[in-house]
């Protein structure tokens, strides 16, 4: 057996207010669930992006809560969103209009383009063509 795919991806951010504003205003994502000071949950295609405040999720759950083990991370994480070449051009225009700096914009040696930028927590976000990994 092997996993069929990735269901969820997690990033961490202390300031969930600034994070929610960024993901809504810049990326157009709306959380489908949130808990003040703890988490934001977003649907993105067939996956879920979870953004947790590590200070809240490192605390073991109460005895009457769901038995999710404590977890958290410090420092910038990374997520790559799939995009077509035309979509990457559109994201470049949108990010520029929102004043978001592009850290890198390049073609991979085996083909495919990526652009990189940061969210308010310093997480490294990327839009890339799936072909960088040999995917459709």
XYZ file of C-alpha atoms in Angstrom:
136
model
C 0.000 0.000 0.000
C 0.969 3.598 -0.486
C -0.791 6.919 0.133
C -3.223 7.973 -2.620
C -2.464 11.671 -2.266
C -2.055 14.557 0.116
C -5.239 15.603 1.883
C -3.975 18.546 3.888
C -0.974 20.815 4.145
C -0.097 22.844 7.235
C 1.566 26.217 7.644
C 2.035 28.084 10.915
C 1.447 31.749 11.718
C 1.138 33.621 15.005
C -0.900 36.559 13.649
C -3.955 34.833 12.245
C -5.732 38.139 11.609
C -3.039 39.353 9.214
C -2.828 35.872 7.713
C -6.576 35.683 7.076
C -6.554 39.127 5.447
C -3.643 38.143 3.184
C -5.120 34.811 2.078
C -8.500 36.483 1.416
C -7.340 39.722 -0.231
C -4.307 38.417 -2.118
C -5.094 34.759 -2.867
C -8.899 34.963 -2.851
C -9.316 32.156 -0.299
C -12.005 32.223 2.398
C -11.709 30.028 5.478
C -14.399 27.392 5.839
C -13.543 27.022 9.538
C -11.619 29.072 12.064
C -11.025 29.379 15.781
C -9.807 32.727 17.095
C -6.130 32.550 17.983
C -5.847 28.885 16.959
C -6.490 28.101 13.291
C -7.760 28.927 9.816
C -8.873 26.145 7.444
C -9.090 26.691 3.668
C -10.251 24.486 0.800
C -7.979 24.673 -2.230
C -8.898 22.352 -5.074
C -9.161 18.820 -3.694
C -6.940 19.587 -0.709
C -7.166 21.548 2.523
C -4.705 24.184 3.709
C -4.548 24.412 7.491
C -2.892 27.415 9.123
C -2.274 27.025 12.840
C -0.925 29.326 15.499
C 1.862 27.108 16.904
C 1.504 28.651 20.366
C -2.041 27.233 20.494
C -1.440 23.843 18.841
C 1.653 22.972 20.866
C -0.577 22.773 23.953
C -1.936 19.269 24.609
C -5.713 19.027 24.108
C -8.113 19.157 27.033
C -9.426 15.775 28.142
C -12.860 16.538 26.650
C -11.449 17.731 23.278
C -10.539 15.817 20.137
C -7.421 13.746 20.759
C -5.265 15.509 18.140
C -1.633 15.335 19.274
C 0.157 18.617 19.967
C 2.103 19.973 16.992
C 3.694 23.181 15.819
C 6.622 24.541 13.910
C 8.777 27.644 14.062
C 10.179 29.465 11.096
C 8.900 29.787 7.562
C 7.190 26.851 5.911
C 6.531 26.346 2.222
C 3.557 25.561 -0.002
C 3.387 25.409 -3.777
C 0.104 26.069 -5.586
C -0.268 24.550 -9.064
C -0.796 27.018 -11.897
C -0.685 27.153 -15.696
C 1.739 29.543 -17.429
C -1.142 31.976 -18.078
C -2.236 31.761 -14.448
C 1.307 32.482 -13.267
C 1.298 35.626 -15.428
C -2.026 36.590 -13.858
C -0.677 35.984 -10.361
C 2.347 38.126 -11.168
C 0.023 41.023 -12.073
C -2.198 40.480 -9.029
C 0.726 40.246 -6.602
C 2.297 43.400 -8.065
C -1.023 45.248 -7.735
C -1.203 44.191 -4.073
C 2.396 45.311 -3.421
C 3.646 41.761 -2.819
C 7.311 41.323 -3.739
C 8.314 38.390 -5.932
C 11.455 36.774 -4.480
C 12.161 34.554 -7.464
C 10.763 33.996 -10.951
C 12.486 31.369 -13.050
C 12.278 28.431 -15.413
C 13.389 25.090 -14.009
C 16.194 23.337 -15.939
C 13.863 20.487 -16.994
C 11.002 22.868 -17.818
C 8.293 24.720 -15.974
C 8.125 28.093 -14.283
C 7.886 29.023 -10.601
C 7.349 32.271 -8.758
C 7.998 32.693 -5.033
C 6.709 35.252 -2.519
C 5.939 35.495 1.237
C 2.836 35.657 3.398
C 2.733 37.889 6.521
C 4.140 35.063 8.689
C 7.164 34.710 6.377
C 5.986 31.429 4.864
C 7.394 30.854 1.382
C 4.555 30.586 -1.139
C 5.014 29.407 -4.696
C 2.973 29.155 -7.872
C 4.410 26.615 -10.298
C 3.545 24.572 -13.321
C 2.917 20.942 -12.329
C 5.374 19.836 -15.011
C 8.277 20.854 -12.735
C 7.524 17.527 -11.044
C 6.545 15.662 -14.208
C 2.835 16.016 -13.416
C -0.056 17.008 -15.690
